[in-house]
PDB file of C-alpha atoms in Angstrom:
ATOM      1  CA  MET A   1      75.117 159.698 170.488  1.00 62.00           C
ATOM      2  CA  HIS A   2      74.085 158.273 167.123  1.00 81.00           C
ATOM      3  CA  GLN A   3      73.132 154.606 167.294  1.00 91.00           C
ATOM      4  CA  PRO A   4      74.123 153.037 163.962  1.00 96.00           C
ATOM      5  CA  LEU A   5      71.320 151.261 162.126  1.00 96.00           C
ATOM      6  CA  VAL A   6      72.314 147.718 161.108  1.00 97.00           C
ATOM      7  CA  PHE A   7      70.115 145.968 158.541  1.00 96.00           C
ATOM      8  CA  ILE A   8      70.341 142.178 158.329  1.00 95.00           C
ATOM      9  CA  ASP A   9      69.084 141.095 154.900  1.00 94.00           C
ATOM     10  CA  GLY A  10      68.305 137.387 155.053  1.00 89.00           C
ATOM     11  CA  ASP A  11      68.022 136.952 158.798  1.00 83.00           C
ATOM     12  CA  GLN A  12      66.123 133.637 158.544  1.00 82.00           C
ATOM     13  CA  GLY A  13      69.053 131.579 157.265  1.00 84.00           C
ATOM     14  CA  THR A  14      71.613 129.890 159.512  1.00 86.00           C
ATOM     15  CA  THR A  15      74.132 132.763 159.293  1.00 91.00           C
ATOM     16  CA  GLY A  16      71.548 135.533 159.595  1.00 91.00           C
ATOM     17  CA  LEU A  17      69.852 133.956 162.604  1.00 90.00           C
ATOM     18  CA  GLN A  18      73.183 133.653 164.398  1.00 93.00           C
ATOM     19  CA  ILE A  19      74.173 137.248 163.631  1.00 95.00           C
ATOM     20  CA  HIS A  20      70.781 138.430 164.843  1.00 94.00           C
ATOM     21  CA  GLY A  21      71.227 136.432 168.040  1.00 93.00           C
ATOM     22  CA  ARG A  22      74.694 137.887 168.649  1.00 94.00           C
ATOM     23  CA  LEU A  23      73.500 141.469 168.148  1.00 94.00           C
ATOM     24  CA  HIS A  24      70.049 141.259 169.745  1.00 90.00           C
ATOM     25  CA  GLY A  25      69.626 143.359 172.853  1.00 88.00           C
ATOM     26  CA  ARG A  26      72.660 145.564 172.312  1.00 92.00           C
ATOM     27  CA  SER A  27      72.186 149.197 173.267  1.00 91.00           C
ATOM     28  CA  ASP A  28      74.931 150.640 171.040  1.00 92.00           C
ATOM     29  CA  LEU A  29      73.135 149.910 167.753  1.00 95.00           C
ATOM     30  CA  ARG A  30      69.674 149.536 166.249  1.00 95.00           C
ATOM     31  CA  LEU A  31      68.736 146.367 164.387  1.00 95.00           C
ATOM     32  CA  LEU A  32      66.517 146.410 161.312  1.00 93.00           C
ATOM     33  CA  THR A  33      64.999 143.225 159.947  1.00 88.00           C
ATOM     34  CA  LEU A  34      62.011 142.905 157.645  1.00 89.00           C
ATOM     35  CA  PRO A  35      58.805 141.083 158.564  1.00 87.00           C
ATOM     36  CA  ASP A  36      57.899 137.977 156.556  1.00 85.00           C
ATOM     37  CA  ALA A  37      55.502 139.835 154.277  1.00 86.00           C
ATOM     38  CA  GLU A  38      58.208 142.268 153.132  1.00 87.00           C
ATOM     39  CA  ARG A  39      61.260 140.021 152.799  1.00 85.00           C
ATOM     40  CA  LYS A  40      60.677 139.262 149.126  1.00 83.00           C
ATOM     41  CA  ASP A  41      59.577 142.795 148.211  1.00 87.00           C
ATOM     42  CA  PRO A  42      62.424 144.370 146.155  1.00 87.00           C
ATOM     43  CA  ALA A  43      61.253 147.931 146.830  1.00 91.00           C
ATOM     44  CA  ARG A  44      61.011 147.394 150.577  1.00 93.00           C
ATOM     45  CA  ARG A  45      64.416 145.687 150.703  1.00 92.00           C
ATOM     46  CA  ALA A  46      65.994 148.502 148.684  1.00 94.00           C
ATOM     47  CA  GLU A  47      64.448 151.051 151.027  1.00 96.00           C
ATOM     48  CA  ALA A  48      65.789 149.170 154.064  1.00 96.00           C
ATOM     49  CA  ILE A  49      69.312 148.758 152.741  1.00 96.00           C
ATOM     50  CA  ASN A  50      69.540 152.432 151.732  1.00 98.00           C
ATOM     51  CA  SER A  51      68.426 153.532 155.193  1.00 97.00           C
ATOM     52  CA  ALA A  52      71.126 151.545 156.973  1.00 97.00           C
ATOM     53  CA  ASP A  53      74.522 152.613 158.251  1.00 97.00           C
ATOM     54  CA  VAL A  54      75.701 149.015 157.773  1.00 98.00           C
ATOM     55  CA  ALA A  55      73.915 146.294 155.812  1.00 97.00           C
ATOM     56  CA  ILE A  56      74.820 142.666 156.467  1.00 97.00           C
ATOM     57  CA  LEU A  57      73.847 140.447 153.538  1.00 96.00           C
ATOM     58  CA  CYS A  58      73.056 136.841 154.465  1.00 95.00           C
ATOM     59  CA  LEU A  59      71.811 135.860 151.037  1.00 93.00           C
ATOM     60  CA  PRO A  60      72.655 133.515 148.154  1.00 93.00           C
ATOM     61  CA  ASP A  61      75.152 134.993 145.688  1.00 95.00           C
ATOM     62  CA  ASP A  62      72.761 136.369 143.054  1.00 95.00           C
ATOM     63  CA  PRO A  63      70.404 138.091 145.537  1.00 93.00           C
ATOM     64  CA  ALA A  64      73.485 139.525 147.265  1.00 95.00           C
ATOM     65  CA  ARG A  65      74.652 141.060 143.972  1.00 96.00           C
ATOM     66  CA  GLU A  66      71.137 142.449 143.416  1.00 94.00           C
ATOM     67  CA  ALA A  67      71.089 143.944 146.914  1.00 95.00           C
ATOM     68  CA  VAL A  68      74.398 145.722 146.316  1.00 97.00           C
ATOM     69  CA  ALA A  69      73.175 146.972 142.935  1.00 97.00           C
ATOM     70  CA  ALA A  70      70.132 148.496 144.697  1.00 96.00           C
ATOM     71  CA  ILE A  71      72.300 150.750 146.882  1.00 97.00           C
ATOM     72  CA  VAL A  72      72.060 154.421 145.897  1.00 98.00           C
ATOM     73  CA  ASN A  73      72.983 155.937 149.264  1.00 97.00           C
ATOM     74  CA  PRO A  74      76.789 156.424 149.216  1.00 97.00           C
ATOM     75  CA  ALA A  75      76.947 156.301 153.018  1.00 97.00           C
ATOM     76  CA  VAL A  76      75.766 152.691 153.250  1.00 98.00           C
ATOM     77  CA  ARG A  77      78.470 150.220 154.239  1.00 98.00           C
ATOM     78  CA  VAL A  78      78.119 146.528 153.447  1.00 98.00           C
ATOM     79  CA  ILE A  79      79.275 143.242 154.930  1.00 98.00           C
ATOM     80  CA  ASP A  80      78.448 140.500 152.433  1.00 98.00           C
ATOM     81  CA  ALA A  81      78.355 137.017 153.961  1.00 96.00           C
ATOM     82  CA  SER A  82      77.774 135.360 150.567  1.00 96.00           C
ATOM     83  CA  SER A  83      80.568 134.264 148.239  1.00 96.00           C
ATOM     84  CA  ALA A  84      79.539 136.801 145.567  1.00 97.00           C
ATOM     85  CA  HIS A  85      82.334 139.324 146.173  1.00 97.00           C
ATOM     86  CA  ARG A  86      85.170 137.443 147.894  1.00 98.00           C
ATOM     87  CA  THR A  87      87.543 137.786 144.963  1.00 97.00           C
ATOM     88  CA  SER A  88      86.100 141.045 143.580  1.00 97.00           C
ATOM     89  CA  ALA A  89      88.096 144.227 143.084  1.00 96.00           C
ATOM     90  CA  GLY A  90      86.960 147.040 145.335  1.00 96.00           C
ATOM     91  CA  TRP A  91      85.948 144.710 148.170  1.00 98.00           C
ATOM     92  CA  VAL A  92      88.037 144.304 151.330  1.00 98.00           C
ATOM     93  CA  TYR A  93      88.442 140.704 152.456  1.00 98.00           C
ATOM     94  CA  GLY A  94      86.931 140.365 155.923  1.00 98.00           C
ATOM     95  CA  LEU A  95      89.668 138.378 157.666  1.00 98.00           C
ATOM     96  CA  PRO A  96      91.133 140.896 160.135  1.00 98.00           C
ATOM     97  CA  GLU A  97      94.063 138.593 160.943  1.00 98.00           C
ATOM     98  CA  LEU A  98      95.198 138.364 157.294  1.00 98.00           C
ATOM     99  CA  ASP A  99      98.071 140.784 157.933  1.00 97.00           C
ATOM    100  CA  ASP A 100      98.852 143.630 160.305  1.00 95.00           C
ATOM    101  CA  GLN A 101      96.964 146.183 158.168  1.00 97.00           C
ATOM    102  CA  GLN A 102      93.790 144.223 157.402  1.00 98.00           C
ATOM    103  CA  ALA A 103      91.773 145.167 160.488  1.00 98.00           C
ATOM    104  CA  GLU A 104      92.288 148.846 159.674  1.00 98.00           C
ATOM    105  CA  ARG A 105      91.308 148.266 156.025  1.00 98.00           C
ATOM    106  CA  ILE A 106      88.087 146.602 157.189  1.00 98.00           C
ATOM    107  CA  ALA A 107      87.375 149.386 159.683  1.00 98.00           C
ATOM    108  CA  ARG A 108      87.503 152.015 156.897  1.00 98.00           C
ATOM    109  CA  ALA A 109      85.933 149.974 154.088  1.00 98.00           C
ATOM    110  CA  LYS A 110      82.604 150.631 152.391  1.00 97.00           C
ATOM    111  CA  ARG A 111      82.430 147.063 151.078  1.00 98.00           C
ATOM    112  CA  VAL A 112      83.601 144.046 153.096  1.00 98.00           C
ATOM    113  CA  SER A 113      83.300 140.456 151.897  1.00 98.00           C
ATOM    114  CA  ASN A 114      83.032 138.002 154.769  1.00 97.00           C
ATOM    115  CA  PRO A 115      85.285 134.952 154.258  1.00 98.00           C
ATOM    116  CA  GLY A 116      83.896 131.517 153.502  1.00 96.00           C
ATOM    117  CA  CYS A 117      83.951 128.995 156.329  1.00 96.00           C
ATOM    118  CA  TYR A 118      86.503 126.579 154.869  1.00 98.00           C
ATOM    119  CA  PRO A 119      88.722 129.363 153.436  1.00 98.00           C
ATOM    120  CA  THR A 120      88.976 130.939 156.905  1.00 98.00           C
ATOM    121  CA  GLY A 121      90.938 127.943 158.177  1.00 98.00           C
ATOM    122  CA  ALA A 122      92.946 127.323 155.008  1.00 98.00           C
ATOM    123  CA  ILE A 123      93.987 130.957 154.532  1.00 98.00           C
ATOM    124  CA  ALA A 124      94.770 131.441 158.221  1.00 98.00           C
ATOM    125  CA  LEU A 125      97.219 128.532 157.998  1.00 98.00           C
ATOM    126  CA  LEU A 126      98.715 129.239 154.578  1.00 98.00           C
ATOM    127  CA  ARG A 127      98.905 133.011 154.161  1.00 98.00           C
ATOM    128  CA  PRO A 128     101.587 133.669 156.838  1.00 98.00           C
ATOM    129  CA  LEU A 129     103.697 130.711 155.658  1.00 98.00           C
ATOM    130  CA  VAL A 130     103.500 131.625 151.969  1.00 98.00           C
ATOM    131  CA  SER A 131     104.216 135.296 152.748  1.00 98.00           C
ATOM    132  CA  ALA A 132     107.278 134.268 154.769  1.00 98.00           C
ATOM    133  CA  GLY A 133     108.563 132.047 151.938  1.00 98.00           C
ATOM    134  CA  LEU A 134     108.314 128.890 154.079  1.00 98.00           C
ATOM    135  CA  VAL A 135     105.734 127.280 151.772  1.00 98.00           C
ATOM    136  CA  GLN A 136     106.089 127.925 148.059  1.00 98.00           C
ATOM    137  CA  ALA A 137     103.227 129.718 146.333  1.00 98.00           C
ATOM    138  CA  ASP A 138     103.088 126.843 143.819  1.00 98.00           C
ATOM    139  CA  TYR A 139     103.300 123.983 146.347  1.00 98.00           C
ATOM    140  CA  PRO A 140     100.949 121.115 145.283  1.00 98.00           C
ATOM    141  CA  LEU A 141      98.524 121.510 148.174  1.00 98.00           C
ATOM    142  CA  THR A 142      95.618 119.309 149.189  1.00 98.00           C
ATOM    143  CA  ILE A 143      93.191 120.668 151.775  1.00 98.00           C
ATOM    144  CA  ASN A 144      90.823 118.300 153.575  1.00 98.00           C
ATOM    145  CA  ALA A 145      88.003 119.495 155.797  1.00 98.00           C
ATOM    146  CA  VAL A 146      84.934 118.166 157.560  1.00 97.00           C
ATOM    147  CA  SER A 147      82.140 120.522 158.619  1.00 97.00           C
ATOM    148  CA  GLY A 148      78.940 120.174 160.563  1.00 94.00           C
ATOM    149  CA  TYR A 149      75.877 119.890 158.345  1.00 89.00           C
ATOM    150  CA  SER A 150      74.824 123.488 159.106  1.00 86.00           C
ATOM    151  CA  GLY A 151      77.486 124.448 156.554  1.00 80.00           C
ATOM    152  CA  GLY A 152      74.919 123.394 153.958  1.00 75.00           C
ATOM    153  CA  GLY A 153      72.564 126.171 155.080  1.00 73.00           C
ATOM    154  CA  ARG A 154      68.980 126.171 156.253  1.00 71.00           C
ATOM    155  CA  ALA A 155      67.924 123.377 153.869  1.00 70.00           C
ATOM    156  CA  ALA A 156      70.620 121.038 155.205  1.00 74.00           C
ATOM    157  CA  VAL A 157      69.669 121.800 158.802  1.00 73.00           C
ATOM    158  CA  ASP A 158      66.013 121.041 158.017  1.00 68.00           C
ATOM    159  CA  ARG A 159      66.974 117.771 156.326  1.00 77.00           C
ATOM    160  CA  HIS A 160      68.782 116.643 159.473  1.00 75.00           C
ATOM    161  CA  GLU A 161      66.579 118.159 162.156  1.00 65.00           C
ATOM    162  CA  ALA A 162      63.015 118.334 160.824  1.00 71.00           C
ATOM    163  CA  PRO A 163      60.507 115.991 162.465  1.00 76.00           C
ATOM    164  CA  GLY A 164      60.811 112.558 160.903  1.00 68.00           C
ATOM    165  CA  ALA A 165      64.258 113.284 159.418  1.00 69.00           C
ATOM    166  CA  GLN A 166      66.212 110.187 158.463  1.00 67.00           C
ATOM    167  CA  ALA A 167      69.248 109.281 160.523  1.00 61.00           C
ATOM    168  CA  SER A 168      72.115 110.719 158.490  1.00 63.00           C
ATOM    169  CA  GLN A 169      75.233 108.988 157.251  1.00 68.00           C
ATOM    170  CA  GLY A 170      78.352 109.529 159.339  1.00 85.00           C
ATOM    171  CA  VAL A 171      80.361 111.523 156.794  1.00 90.00           C
ATOM    172  CA  LEU A 172      79.504 112.652 153.270  1.00 92.00           C
ATOM    173  CA  VAL A 173      82.421 113.659 151.035  1.00 95.00           C
ATOM    174  CA  TYR A 174      81.484 116.070 148.243  1.00 95.00           C
ATOM    175  CA  GLY A 175      83.087 118.518 145.796  1.00 95.00           C
ATOM    176  CA  LEU A 176      84.422 115.539 143.855  1.00 97.00           C
ATOM    177  CA  ASN A 177      84.426 117.483 140.583  1.00 97.00           C
ATOM    178  CA  LEU A 178      87.319 119.494 142.142  1.00 97.00           C
ATOM    179  CA  ASP A 179      85.547 122.756 141.315  1.00 96.00           C
ATOM    180  CA  HIS A 180      84.306 123.922 144.712  1.00 96.00           C
ATOM    181  CA  LYS A 181      83.448 127.625 144.743  1.00 95.00           C
ATOM    182  CA  HIS A 182      85.756 128.317 147.710  1.00 96.00           C
ATOM    183  CA  VAL A 183      88.941 127.364 145.832  1.00 98.00           C
ATOM    184  CA  PRO A 184      89.542 130.686 143.967  1.00 98.00           C
ATOM    185  CA  GLU A 185      89.055 132.513 147.267  1.00 98.00           C
ATOM    186  CA  ILE A 186      91.603 130.282 149.017  1.00 98.00           C
ATOM    187  CA  GLN A 187      94.088 130.632 146.161  1.00 98.00           C
ATOM    188  CA  GLN A 188      93.815 134.426 145.952  1.00 98.00           C
ATOM    189  CA  HIS A 189      93.930 135.300 149.636  1.00 98.00           C
ATOM    190  CA  ALA A 190      96.488 132.666 150.629  1.00 98.00           C
ATOM    191  CA  GLY A 191      98.817 134.056 147.936  1.00 98.00           C
ATOM    192  CA  LEU A 192      99.006 130.843 145.917  1.00 98.00           C
ATOM    193  CA  THR A 193      99.960 130.771 142.242  1.00 98.00           C
ATOM    194  CA  GLN A 194      98.546 127.269 141.686  1.00 98.00           C
ATOM    195  CA  ARG A 195      95.077 125.971 142.444  1.00 98.00           C
ATOM    196  CA  PRO A 196      94.990 123.717 145.543  1.00 98.00           C
ATOM    197  CA  VAL A 197      92.992 120.484 145.626  1.00 98.00           C
ATOM    198  CA  PHE A 198      90.112 120.905 148.084  1.00 98.00           C
ATOM    199  CA  VAL A 199      88.203 117.910 149.492  1.00 98.00           C
ATOM    200  CA  PRO A 200      85.275 118.982 151.730  1.00 97.00           C
ATOM    201  CA  SER A 201      82.885 116.774 153.670  1.00 96.00           C
ATOM    202  CA  TYR A 202      79.886 117.044 155.997  1.00 94.00           C
ATOM    203  CA  GLY A 203      79.616 115.104 159.242  1.00 94.00           C
ATOM    204  CA  SER A 204      76.422 114.086 161.003  1.00 90.00           C
ATOM    205  CA  TYR A 205      76.798 116.783 163.667  1.00 93.00           C
ATOM    206  CA  ARG A 206      75.447 120.331 163.566  1.00 90.00           C
ATOM    207  CA  GLN A 207      78.442 122.667 163.533  1.00 95.00           C
ATOM    208  CA  GLY A 208      82.226 122.835 163.763  1.00 97.00           C
ATOM    209  CA  ILE A 209      85.092 122.354 161.274  1.00 98.00           C
ATOM    210  CA  ALA A 210      88.336 120.397 161.390  1.00 98.00           C
ATOM    211  CA  LEU A 211      90.590 121.307 158.438  1.00 98.00           C
ATOM    212  CA  THR A 212      93.962 119.757 157.627  1.00 98.00           C
ATOM    213  CA  ILE A 213      96.752 120.471 155.138  1.00 98.00           C
ATOM    214  CA  ALA A 214      99.581 117.946 154.749  1.00 98.00           C
ATOM    215  CA  LEU A 215     103.110 118.998 153.767  1.00 98.00           C
ATOM    216  CA  GLN A 216     106.178 116.965 152.798  1.00 98.00           C
ATOM    217  CA  THR A 217     109.313 118.627 154.164  1.00 97.00           C
ATOM    218  CA  ARG A 218     111.372 117.348 151.199  1.00 97.00           C
ATOM    219  CA  LEU A 219     109.220 119.527 148.922  1.00 98.00           C
ATOM    220  CA  LEU A 220     109.587 122.659 151.053  1.00 98.00           C
ATOM    221  CA  PRO A 221     112.417 125.192 150.680  1.00 98.00           C
ATOM    222  CA  ALA A 222     115.740 124.013 152.078  1.00 97.00           C
ATOM    223  CA  GLY A 223     115.967 124.285 155.836  1.00 96.00           C
ATOM    224  CA  VAL A 224     112.232 124.630 156.484  1.00 98.00           C
ATOM    225  CA  THR A 225     111.227 122.486 159.452  1.00 96.00           C
ATOM    226  CA  ALA A 226     108.011 121.985 161.399  1.00 96.00           C
ATOM    227  CA  GLY A 227     109.565 124.184 164.077  1.00 96.00           C
ATOM    228  CA  ARG A 228     110.017 127.075 161.642  1.00 97.00           C
ATOM    229  CA  LEU A 229     106.472 126.701 160.330  1.00 98.00           C
ATOM    230  CA  HIS A 230     105.101 126.739 163.872  1.00 97.00           C
ATOM    231  CA  GLU A 231     107.265 129.712 164.857  1.00 98.00           C
ATOM    232  CA  SER A 232     106.001 131.691 161.859  1.00 98.00           C
ATOM    233  CA  LEU A 233     102.353 131.031 162.725  1.00 98.00           C
ATOM    234  CA  HIS A 234     102.948 131.761 166.408  1.00 98.00           C
ATOM    235  CA  GLU A 235     104.634 135.057 165.567  1.00 98.00           C
ATOM    236  CA  HIS A 236     101.923 136.079 163.076  1.00 98.00           C
ATOM    237  CA  TYR A 237      99.072 135.507 165.539  1.00 98.00           C
ATOM    238  CA  HIS A 238     100.826 136.625 168.716  1.00 97.00           C
ATOM    239  CA  GLY A 239      98.403 138.804 170.667  1.00 94.00           C
ATOM    240  CA  SER A 240      95.438 137.917 168.443  1.00 97.00           C
ATOM    241  CA  ARG A 241      92.112 137.992 170.269  1.00 96.00           C
ATOM    242  CA  TYR A 242      90.510 135.103 168.415  1.00 98.00           C
ATOM    243  CA  VAL A 243      93.290 133.017 166.843  1.00 98.00           C
ATOM    244  CA  GLN A 244      95.296 130.649 169.014  1.00 97.00           C
ATOM    245  CA  VAL A 245      98.298 128.600 167.891  1.00 96.00           C
ATOM    246  CA  ALA A 246      98.784 125.430 169.926  1.00 94.00           C
ATOM    247  CA  PRO A 247     102.253 124.271 171.042  1.00 90.00           C
ATOM    248  CA  LEU A 248     104.160 122.273 168.426  1.00 88.00           C
ATOM    249  CA  GLU A 249     103.336 118.544 168.403  1.00 76.00           C
ATOM    250  CA  LEU A 250     106.179 116.325 167.229  1.00 72.00           C
ATOM    251  CA  GLY A 251     104.269 113.074 167.378  1.00 62.00           C
ATOM    252  CA  GLN A 252     105.177 112.239 170.979  1.00 60.00           C
ATOM    253  CA  ALA A 253     101.635 111.754 172.234  1.00 60.00           C
ATOM    254  CA  PRO A 254      98.485 110.636 170.464  1.00 63.00           C
ATOM    255  CA  ALA A 255      96.412 113.661 169.543  1.00 79.00           C
ATOM    256  CA  GLN A 256      92.974 114.108 168.070  1.00 89.00           C
ATOM    257  CA  LEU A 257      91.080 116.964 166.471  1.00 93.00           C
ATOM    258  CA  ASP A 258      87.542 117.579 167.660  1.00 95.00           C
ATOM    259  CA  PRO A 259      85.754 119.759 165.075  1.00 97.00           C
ATOM    260  CA  GLN A 260      83.268 120.849 167.741  1.00 97.00           C
ATOM    261  CA  ALA A 261      85.901 121.936 170.296  1.00 96.00           C
ATOM    262  CA  VAL A 262      85.308 125.701 169.952  1.00 97.00           C
ATOM    263  CA  ASN A 263      81.647 125.741 168.923  1.00 97.00           C
ATOM    264  CA  ASP A 264      79.589 128.810 169.857  1.00 95.00           C
ATOM    265  CA  SER A 265      82.702 130.995 169.901  1.00 96.00           C
ATOM    266  CA  ASN A 266      84.628 133.126 167.416  1.00 97.00           C
ATOM    267  CA  ASP A 267      87.845 131.239 168.157  1.00 98.00           C
ATOM    268  CA  LEU A 268      90.131 129.695 165.547  1.00 98.00           C
ATOM    269  CA  ARG A 269      92.608 127.107 166.844  1.00 97.00           C
ATOM    270  CA  LEU A 270      95.625 126.397 164.675  1.00 97.00           C
ATOM    271  CA  ALA A 271      98.227 123.695 165.248  1.00 95.00           C
ATOM    272  CA  VAL A 272     101.258 122.101 163.615  1.00 95.00           C
ATOM    273  CA  PHE A 273     101.788 118.364 163.966  1.00 94.00           C
ATOM    274  CA  ALA A 274     104.882 116.650 162.612  1.00 93.00           C
ATOM    275  CA  ASN A 275     106.728 113.378 162.330  1.00 92.00           C
ATOM    276  CA  GLU A 276     110.303 114.352 161.624  1.00 91.00           C
ATOM    277  CA  ALA A 277     111.412 110.766 160.962  1.00 93.00           C
ATOM    278  CA  HIS A 278     108.920 110.582 158.102  1.00 95.00           C
ATOM    279  CA  GLY A 279     109.512 114.168 156.926  1.00 96.00           C
ATOM    280  CA  GLN A 280     105.815 114.985 157.175  1.00 96.00           C
ATOM    281  CA  VAL A 281     103.937 117.950 158.654  1.00 96.00           C
ATOM    282  CA  LEU A 282     100.223 118.460 159.224  1.00 96.00           C
ATOM    283  CA  LEU A 283      98.763 121.969 159.543  1.00 97.00           C
ATOM    284  CA  THR A 284      95.377 121.987 161.265  1.00 97.00           C
ATOM    285  CA  ALA A 285      92.553 124.409 162.023  1.00 97.00           C
ATOM    286  CA  VAL A 286      89.507 123.894 164.245  1.00 97.00           C
ATOM    287  CA  PHE A 287      86.690 126.463 164.402  1.00 98.00           C
ATOM    288  CA  ASP A 288      82.924 126.870 164.338  1.00 97.00           C
ATOM    289  CA  ASN A 289      81.601 127.162 160.783  1.00 96.00           C
ATOM    290  CA  LEU A 290      78.822 129.380 162.192  1.00 94.00           C
ATOM    291  CA  GLY A 291      81.293 131.332 164.384  1.00 96.00           C
ATOM    292  CA  LYS A 292      84.651 132.394 162.966  1.00 97.00           C
ATOM    293  CA  GLY A 293      83.489 130.683 159.764  1.00 96.00           C
ATOM    294  CA  ALA A 294      80.448 132.943 159.293  1.00 95.00           C
ATOM    295  CA  SER A 295      78.399 134.853 161.880  1.00 96.00           C
ATOM    296  CA  GLY A 296      81.153 135.467 164.421  1.00 96.00           C
ATOM    297  CA  ALA A 297      83.403 136.804 161.677  1.00 97.00           C
ATOM    298  CA  ALA A 298      80.660 139.132 160.415  1.00 97.00           C
ATOM    299  CA  VAL A 299      80.133 140.533 163.912  1.00 97.00           C
ATOM    300  CA  GLN A 300      83.906 140.940 164.354  1.00 98.00           C
ATOM    301  CA  ASN A 301      84.021 142.933 161.110  1.00 98.00           C
ATOM    302  CA  LEU A 302      80.979 144.958 162.160  1.00 98.00           C
ATOM    303  CA  GLU A 303      82.711 145.858 165.435  1.00 97.00           C
ATOM    304  CA  LEU A 304      85.722 147.180 163.507  1.00 97.00           C
ATOM    305  CA  MET A 305      83.498 149.239 161.206  1.00 97.00           C
ATOM    306  CA  LEU A 306      81.378 150.640 164.046  1.00 96.00           C
ATOM    307  CA  ALA A 307      84.473 151.632 166.025  1.00 93.00           C
ATOM    308  CA  ALA A 308      85.690 153.638 163.026  1.00 90.00           C
ATOM    309  CA  MET A 309      82.388 155.569 162.927  1.00 85.00           C
ATOM    310  CA  HIS A 310      82.843 157.065 166.375  1.00 74.00           C
TER     311      HIS A 310
END
């Protein structure tokens, strides 16, 4: 039986290292990575990518575009973990749970764009609700999220973990120019007609995301309650392998979100919290920014693509 050749381009970054670790030792595929001396050699990289059945790009945006431009072998399939192609025509968005056809689209695709970490949580919460008409496509949304510092890539990890690194601040809020590169991706794939406000932050822990979206029930379509929002999410993700929807919380007991609760997994935990007396609802997502937010998602997409090859 043919063992597909999987080339990881950029396997020394946080995402690439994790993908390599998840695939290492498997007998159903062959892994190709380049030694240090060849990683920056355009000819050697082009040769590697054109020899692969599937290439996984763990690169900054511009090198990812260059890698795709170097493909001349029409059989090569690509999973791009950068943000270069997430809103591009001709690329399939790599969130299998987006709708009931998306996993099949990914399985057959030549070009798959892996979702961003923050967008994974925001889109997973919003897309089913917007599609069902329970949240308007032009609702004035604000999305807040805190991620482990590994979300800043290898450089951020080194800043926090290198010998002699300074003790980091508890939380650092950024993206204050309201122009974060993930916003067009969230808007497009959540089905929004207006740009949401996105306020990201890094915590002084390594990995894990807690993302929240607040809703005012008075601004929602008539008759939409927290119960209906929860029911829609529960129905959408019923039977999903990786996405769990927690029971509805109506403010009876104190609850907390731990961004590290599902670290080292590909799980995505969604929940709906509400205070009906105040007419307020909170949609929440907890997941590993290196798992379902990056490497785990890439491996999930790879599994779908490999299954379609047999």
